[in-house]
Tab-separated table of C-alpha atoms in Angstrom:
chain	number	residue	atom	x	y	z
A	282	MET	CA	20.670	-18.320	23.128
A	283	GLU	CA	20.368	-14.999	21.321
A	284	LYS	CA	17.185	-13.128	22.136
A	285	LYS	CA	14.793	-12.733	19.227
A	286	ILE	CA	13.935	-9.318	17.792
A	287	VAL	CA	10.332	-8.487	18.672
A	288	SER	CA	8.320	-6.939	15.821
A	289	PHE	CA	4.704	-5.798	15.897
A	290	VAL	CA	2.633	-5.387	12.734
A	291	THR	CA	-0.611	-3.425	12.589
A	292	GLY	CA	-2.906	-4.505	9.772
A	293	ALA	CA	-1.113	-7.863	9.860
A	294	ASN	CA	-4.154	-9.704	8.497
A	295	GLY	CA	-4.278	-7.624	5.318
A	296	PHE	CA	-2.571	-7.961	1.951
A	297	VAL	CA	0.720	-6.149	2.634
A	298	GLY	CA	0.680	-6.804	6.377
A	299	SER	CA	0.428	-10.578	6.006
A	300	HIS	CA	3.309	-10.637	3.534
A	301	LEU	CA	5.401	-8.578	5.946
A	302	VAL	CA	4.569	-11.065	8.712
A	303	ASP	CA	5.871	-13.863	6.460
A	304	TYR	CA	9.068	-11.913	5.771
A	305	LEU	CA	9.699	-11.117	9.444
A	306	LEU	CA	9.224	-14.762	10.374
A	307	GLU	CA	11.789	-15.677	7.727
A	308	GLN	CA	14.200	-13.224	9.400
A	309	GLY	CA	13.725	-15.045	12.703
A	310	HIS	CA	11.720	-12.313	14.450
A	311	GLU	CA	9.199	-12.859	17.197
A	312	VAL	CA	6.119	-11.498	15.443
A	313	HIS	CA	3.055	-9.947	17.080
A	314	ALA	CA	-0.036	-8.884	15.139
A	315	ILE	CA	-2.400	-6.090	16.117
A	316	VAL	CA	-5.852	-6.989	14.784
A	317	ARG	CA	-9.508	-6.340	15.576
A	318	PRO	CA	-11.701	-8.979	17.234
A	319	SER	CA	-13.665	-9.182	13.964
A	320	SER	CA	-10.617	-9.416	11.656
A	321	ASN	CA	-10.449	-12.115	9.009
A	322	LEU	CA	-7.315	-14.083	9.937
A	323	GLN	CA	-7.131	-16.326	6.864
A	324	TRP	CA	-3.597	-15.173	5.972
A	325	LEU	CA	-2.315	-15.616	9.551
A	326	ASN	CA	-3.823	-18.975	10.479
A	327	GLY	CA	-1.242	-21.606	11.357
A	328	LYS	CA	1.653	-19.149	11.602
A	329	ASP	CA	3.866	-18.554	14.642
A	330	VAL	CA	2.331	-15.164	15.399
A	331	THR	CA	1.024	-13.754	18.686
A	332	LEU	CA	-2.331	-12.049	18.159
A	333	HIS	CA	-3.466	-8.934	20.041
A	334	THR	CA	-7.133	-8.192	19.365
A	335	CYS	CA	-7.140	-4.688	20.835
A	336	GLY	CA	-7.329	-2.904	17.483
A	337	LEU	CA	-6.044	0.653	17.178
A	338	ASN	CA	-8.760	2.686	18.868
A	339	SER	CA	-7.012	3.122	22.215
A	340	ALA	CA	-3.459	4.293	22.886
A	341	GLU	CA	-3.745	2.781	26.376
A	342	ASP	CA	-4.611	-0.654	25.001
A	343	LEU	CA	-1.759	-0.402	22.511
A	344	LYS	CA	0.668	0.613	25.269
A	345	LEU	CA	-0.108	-2.647	27.040
A	346	ALA	CA	0.127	-4.698	23.836
A	347	PHE	CA	3.417	-3.151	22.673
A	348	GLN	CA	5.376	-4.153	25.788
A	349	GLY	CA	8.804	-5.452	24.751
A	350	ALA	CA	8.479	-4.251	21.148
A	351	ASN	CA	11.671	-3.448	19.239
A	352	TYR	CA	9.975	-2.553	15.966
A	353	ILE	CA	6.442	-1.477	15.120
A	354	TYR	CA	5.405	-1.703	11.476
A	355	HIS	CA	2.291	0.435	11.172
A	356	ILE	CA	0.540	-0.736	8.015
A	357	ALA	CA	-3.121	-0.647	9.035
A	358	GLY	CA	-5.141	2.084	7.392
A	359	VAL	CA	-8.242	3.001	5.438
A	360	VAL	CA	-8.187	3.062	1.625
A	361	LYS	CA	-11.965	3.399	1.216
A	362	ALA	CA	-14.264	5.636	3.246
A	363	LEU	CA	-17.591	7.367	2.659
A	364	THR	CA	-16.354	10.686	4.071
A	365	LYS	CA	-13.126	12.577	4.629
A	366	ASP	CA	-13.659	12.093	8.364
A	367	GLY	CA	-13.565	8.347	7.754
A	368	PHE	CA	-10.130	8.635	6.162
A	369	MET	CA	-8.899	10.927	8.929
A	370	LYS	CA	-10.066	8.583	11.662
A	371	GLY	CA	-8.606	5.475	10.047
A	372	ASN	CA	-5.300	6.949	8.904
A	373	VAL	CA	-4.564	9.836	11.256
A	374	GLU	CA	-6.182	9.165	14.619
A	375	MET	CA	-5.069	5.541	14.614
A	376	THR	CA	-1.514	6.590	13.757
A	377	ARG	CA	-1.569	9.031	16.658
A	378	ASN	CA	-2.621	6.197	18.963
A	379	VAL	CA	0.267	4.048	17.715
A	380	MET	CA	2.812	6.843	18.147
A	381	GLU	CA	1.493	7.828	21.562
A	382	ALA	CA	1.661	4.233	22.786
A	383	ALA	CA	5.190	3.863	21.401
A	384	THR	CA	6.412	6.733	23.586
A	385	HIS	CA	5.900	4.457	26.598
A	386	ILE	CA	7.915	1.522	25.214
A	387	PRO	CA	11.582	1.782	26.328
A	388	THR	CA	12.654	-1.100	24.065
A	389	ILE	CA	11.428	0.549	20.861
A	390	GLN	CA	14.013	0.984	18.129
A	391	ARG	CA	11.787	2.145	15.280
A	392	VAL	CA	8.223	2.759	14.174
A	393	LEU	CA	7.742	2.374	10.437
A	394	VAL	CA	4.773	4.432	9.207
A	395	THR	CA	3.229	3.377	5.903
A	396	SER	CA	2.068	6.399	3.938
A	397	SER	CA	1.365	6.420	0.192
A	398	MET	CA	2.295	8.077	-3.078
A	399	ALA	CA	-1.143	9.668	-2.760
A	400	ALA	CA	0.492	12.146	-0.351
A	401	THR	CA	2.400	13.791	-3.191
A	402	GLY	CA	-0.214	13.302	-5.855
A	403	TYR	CA	0.434	12.525	-9.499
A	404	ALA	CA	3.345	13.453	-11.762
A	405	GLU	CA	3.313	14.916	-15.241
A	406	MET	CA	3.827	12.622	-18.213
A	407	GLY	CA	7.503	11.772	-18.644
A	408	SER	CA	8.257	12.985	-15.113
A	409	ASP	CA	8.155	11.592	-11.586
A	410	VAL	CA	7.809	12.586	-7.967
A	411	ASP	CA	10.419	12.027	-5.274
A	412	GLU	CA	10.943	12.819	-1.601
A	413	ASN	CA	11.625	16.486	-2.424
A	414	SER	CA	8.393	16.954	-4.362
A	415	PRO	CA	5.716	19.172	-2.800
A	416	LEU	CA	2.802	17.399	-1.154
A	417	ARG	CA	-0.183	17.958	-3.446
A	418	PRO	CA	-2.780	15.280	-2.730
A	419	ILE	CA	-5.775	15.265	-5.043
A	420	GLU	CA	-8.330	13.393	-2.916
A	421	PRO	CA	-9.355	12.892	0.734
A	422	TYR	CA	-7.293	9.696	0.994
A	423	GLY	CA	-4.161	11.613	0.018
A	424	ASP	CA	-5.058	14.412	2.448
A	425	SER	CA	-5.237	11.858	5.255
A	426	LYS	CA	-1.831	10.450	4.318
A	427	VAL	CA	-0.254	13.909	4.479
A	428	ALA	CA	-1.829	14.389	7.909
A	429	GLN	CA	-0.610	10.938	8.954
A	430	GLU	CA	2.963	11.890	8.078
A	431	GLU	CA	2.618	15.080	10.099
A	432	VAL	CA	1.553	13.058	13.135
A	433	ALA	CA	4.661	10.875	12.818
A	434	LYS	CA	6.827	13.990	12.654
A	435	GLU	CA	5.138	15.451	15.745
A	436	TYR	CA	6.549	12.553	17.757
A	437	ALA	CA	10.037	12.722	16.225
A	438	ASP	CA	11.638	13.886	19.487
A	439	ARG	CA	10.149	10.941	21.406
A	440	VAL	CA	9.853	8.062	18.952
A	441	PRO	CA	12.391	7.112	16.245
A	442	SER	CA	10.328	6.681	13.082
A	443	THR	CA	10.660	6.273	9.329
A	444	ILE	CA	8.010	6.886	6.669
A	445	VAL	CA	7.594	4.889	3.467
A	446	ARG	CA	5.399	5.773	0.496
A	447	PRO	CA	4.465	2.815	-1.724
A	448	PRO	CA	2.768	3.336	-5.111
A	449	GLY	CA	0.494	0.641	-6.553
A	450	VAL	CA	1.183	-2.784	-5.023
A	451	TYR	CA	0.280	-6.154	-6.528
A	452	GLY	CA	0.842	-9.798	-5.723
A	453	PRO	CA	-0.855	-12.843	-4.169
A	454	ARG	CA	-3.719	-11.986	-1.760
A	455	ASP	CA	-4.360	-8.563	-3.358
A	456	THR	CA	-7.984	-7.627	-4.028
A	457	GLU	CA	-7.555	-4.121	-5.488
A	458	ILE	CA	-5.421	-4.568	-8.624
A	459	PHE	CA	-7.053	-7.996	-8.937
A	460	ALA	CA	-9.817	-6.239	-10.911
A	461	PHE	CA	-7.260	-5.534	-13.660
A	462	PHE	CA	-6.315	-9.229	-13.904
A	463	LYS	CA	-9.964	-10.241	-13.843
A	464	ALA	CA	-10.713	-7.961	-16.796
A	465	ILE	CA	-7.797	-9.404	-18.769
A	466	ASN	CA	-9.045	-12.907	-17.988
A	467	ASN	CA	-12.395	-11.869	-19.451
A	468	GLY	CA	-10.678	-10.682	-22.649
A	469	VAL	CA	-10.776	-6.940	-21.958
A	470	SER	CA	-7.773	-4.619	-21.701
A	471	ALA	CA	-9.152	-1.230	-20.674
A	472	MET	CA	-7.293	2.018	-21.403
A	473	MET	CA	-8.263	5.181	-19.549
A	474	GLY	CA	-8.597	7.847	-22.211
A	475	PHE	CA	-6.735	8.172	-25.505
A	476	THR	CA	-3.355	9.243	-24.162
A	477	PRO	CA	-0.792	6.956	-22.454
A	478	LYS	CA	-0.826	6.662	-18.667
A	479	GLU	CA	2.356	5.891	-16.723
A	480	MET	CA	2.767	4.391	-13.289
A	481	SER	CA	4.960	2.683	-10.731
A	482	LEU	CA	3.910	-0.790	-9.677
A	483	ILE	CA	5.724	-2.829	-7.032
A	484	HIS	CA	5.433	-6.516	-6.199
A	485	VAL	CA	4.501	-7.026	-2.560
A	486	ARG	CA	7.602	-9.136	-1.926
A	487	ASP	CA	9.882	-6.266	-2.968
A	488	LEU	CA	7.807	-3.818	-0.950
A	489	VAL	CA	8.028	-5.696	2.347
A	490	GLN	CA	11.758	-6.210	1.908
A	491	GLY	CA	12.119	-2.460	1.344
A	492	MET	CA	10.017	-1.751	4.429
A	493	TYR	CA	12.286	-3.990	6.473
A	494	GLN	CA	15.365	-2.202	5.117
A	495	ALA	CA	13.841	1.194	5.917
A	496	ALA	CA	12.963	0.182	9.481
A	497	THR	CA	16.274	-1.452	10.364
A	498	ASN	CA	18.761	0.927	8.744
A	499	GLU	CA	20.428	2.942	11.490
A	500	ASN	CA	20.649	6.040	9.286
A	501	SER	CA	16.990	6.138	8.199
A	502	VAL	CA	15.505	7.665	11.362
A	503	GLY	CA	13.349	10.639	10.438
A	504	GLU	CA	13.603	9.914	6.716
A	505	VAL	CA	10.941	9.396	4.039
A	506	TYR	CA	11.321	6.871	1.228
A	507	PHE	CA	9.422	5.973	-1.912
A	508	LEU	CA	9.434	2.203	-2.448
A	509	GLY	CA	8.327	1.673	-6.020
A	510	SER	CA	9.351	-0.107	-9.186
A	511	LEU	CA	12.603	1.070	-10.714
A	512	GLU	CA	10.905	0.892	-14.101
A	513	CYS	CA	8.035	3.021	-15.382
A	514	TYR	CA	5.115	1.135	-16.912
A	515	ASN	CA	2.152	2.131	-19.056
A	516	TRP	CA	-1.237	0.456	-19.071
A	517	LYS	CA	-0.851	-0.958	-22.583
A	518	GLU	CA	2.337	-2.843	-21.817
A	519	LEU	CA	0.884	-4.082	-18.518
A	520	GLY	CA	-2.148	-5.368	-20.401
A	521	ASP	CA	0.079	-7.081	-22.963
A	522	ILE	CA	2.202	-8.735	-20.255
A	523	ALA	CA	-0.869	-9.951	-18.361
A	524	SER	CA	-2.490	-11.231	-21.579
A	525	LYS	CA	0.645	-13.198	-22.445
A	526	ALA	CA	0.883	-14.650	-18.939
A	527	MET	CA	-2.736	-15.838	-19.160
A	528	ASN	CA	-2.451	-16.881	-22.798
A	529	LYS	CA	-5.528	-14.748	-23.472
A	530	LYS	CA	-6.469	-12.779	-26.550
A	531	THR	CA	-7.789	-9.407	-25.411
A	532	TRP	CA	-9.631	-6.507	-26.959
A	533	THR	CA	-8.246	-3.090	-26.095
A	534	ILE	CA	-11.018	-0.686	-25.147
A	535	LYS	CA	-10.216	2.997	-24.784
A	536	ILE	CA	-12.647	4.635	-22.391
A	537	PRO	CA	-12.987	8.432	-22.827
A	538	HIS	CA	-12.329	10.462	-19.709
A	539	PHE	CA	-15.819	11.957	-19.750
A	540	VAL	CA	-17.326	8.464	-19.558
A	541	ILE	CA	-15.103	7.651	-16.576
A	542	PHE	CA	-16.215	10.841	-14.838
A	543	ILE	CA	-19.901	10.092	-15.527
A	544	LEU	CA	-19.500	6.590	-14.075
A	545	GLY	CA	-17.649	8.105	-11.118
A	546	PHE	CA	-20.490	10.571	-10.555
A	547	PHE	CA	-23.103	7.821	-10.384
A	548	GLY	CA	-20.778	5.701	-8.267
A	549	GLN	CA	-20.468	8.615	-5.859
A	550	ILE	CA	-24.254	8.779	-5.517
A	551	LEU	CA	-24.466	5.068	-4.763
A	552	GLU	CA	-21.649	5.380	-2.256
A	553	SER	CA	-22.808	8.570	-0.520
A	554	TRP	CA	-26.576	8.027	-0.539
A	555	PHE	CA	-26.818	4.267	-0.139
A	556	GLY	CA	-23.499	3.370	1.510
A	557	MET	CA	-22.605	0.947	-1.290
A	558	ASP	CA	-19.019	-0.202	-1.842
A	559	VAL	CA	-18.358	0.899	-5.428
A	560	ALA	CA	-15.317	0.339	-7.629
A	561	LEU	CA	-15.406	3.878	-9.049
A	562	ASN	CA	-16.370	7.184	-7.430
A	563	LYS	CA	-15.488	10.770	-8.365
A	564	ASP	CA	-12.130	10.697	-6.545
A	565	ARG	CA	-11.018	7.429	-8.128
A	566	ALA	CA	-12.199	8.653	-11.523
A	567	TYR	CA	-9.952	11.690	-11.194
A	568	ARG	CA	-7.072	9.534	-9.929
A	569	ILE	CA	-7.059	7.025	-12.789
A	570	THR	CA	-7.275	9.718	-15.470
A	571	ARG	CA	-4.098	11.513	-14.319
A	572	PRO	CA	-1.129	11.216	-16.719
A	573	SER	CA	1.478	9.644	-14.429
A	574	TRP	CA	1.739	7.938	-11.061
A	575	TYR	CA	5.452	7.275	-11.312
A	576	CYS	CA	7.643	7.740	-8.239
A	577	ASN	CA	11.432	7.881	-8.133
A	578	SER	CA	12.863	5.382	-5.630
A	579	ASN	CA	16.545	6.248	-6.089
A	580	LYS	CA	16.889	7.512	-2.523
A	581	ALA	CA	15.893	4.101	-1.170
A	582	VAL	CA	18.269	2.401	-3.610
A	583	GLN	CA	21.205	4.579	-2.578
A	584	GLU	CA	20.587	4.752	1.184
A	585	LEU	CA	18.916	1.412	1.949
A	586	GLY	CA	20.128	-0.908	-0.789
A	587	PHE	CA	16.532	-1.307	-1.970
A	588	GLN	CA	16.125	-3.202	-5.241
A	589	GLN	CA	13.347	-4.379	-7.507
A	590	THR	CA	14.062	-8.115	-7.512
A	591	VAL	CA	10.767	-9.294	-9.013
A	592	SER	CA	10.365	-8.378	-12.688
A	593	ILE	CA	6.925	-7.360	-13.871
A	594	GLU	CA	6.750	-10.476	-16.090
A	595	GLU	CA	7.709	-12.822	-13.249
A	596	GLY	CA	5.485	-10.988	-10.774
A	597	PHE	CA	2.424	-11.049	-13.031
A	598	LYS	CA	2.861	-14.761	-13.814
A	599	SER	CA	3.246	-15.804	-10.166
A	600	THR	CA	0.319	-13.612	-9.113
A	601	ILE	CA	-1.932	-14.973	-11.861
A	602	ASP	CA	-0.911	-18.533	-10.961
A	603	TRP	CA	-1.858	-17.850	-7.331
A	604	TYR	CA	-5.262	-16.419	-8.338
A	605	LYS	CA	-5.929	-19.519	-10.414
A	606	GLU	CA	-4.815	-21.845	-7.633
A	607	LYS	CA	-7.243	-20.147	-5.236
A	608	GLY	CA	-10.071	-20.194	-7.775
A	609	TRP	CA	-10.216	-16.407	-8.088
A	610	LEU	CA	-9.665	-16.593	-11.851
């Protein structure tokens, strides 16, 4: 009997991580999940997954957990934090622990490190960023992703690794872009400012398949890949597609940038002074008012065979159907 490939997933209980777990199980892998003792395991319950509740705070604990690992998919990270130190701890220190532990695993074939388009920052309207673009993050989250990539590169002589940079990700189980669908369901299609905004948006199913391709390709060691939609979208067409999928009539509201920045300012006060979890702070206000968040994924297409298999229409409809089934909409 052929021995199963052993894959570990950090952040396996989250949105992207749980979908990757599903994909790896479909590929016949023996799947292990690194979670915290307090993690919500709703997306892992009932699945053939071995849980390790050591978290990511100790390289020594991870060294023990990772025994026998062939692949480590490092997805866990922090997307919201009250301070820059919070981002650095969650995205940089934890990555260092993963990489350090991996140096002690003789069976390791690859560590896949999940960065973000935030590492390069935004593009100009009608343009894009790719793997050759300079790293110009515009917020603490992006700074931490640049630092995370540097940590992975520090271990390049000891651990074979590959870095992927997803843009916006949507699909069943998502709670971030869900706010967009919720607004459409309430009859509101919000536009940020009076000029068009472009972006990449990838369905989670396509993303996890691309991550698998990046991790298992023998020529991708030491490489960086964007894994985004092969099409560029603007907020108006996304609103129209979502409205059609929900059979909802919506009112388009154009919110001036200065209003967004004012709301972000007050959100920052609530976040910094009172520790509240807000939808909009000053960094997010700046992020959503940038002209383009479109990344070029041609390198992944050419070197990995990556493809966008889920159209935006199909992806929106299936995601909306899932939200309705779960009672979220």
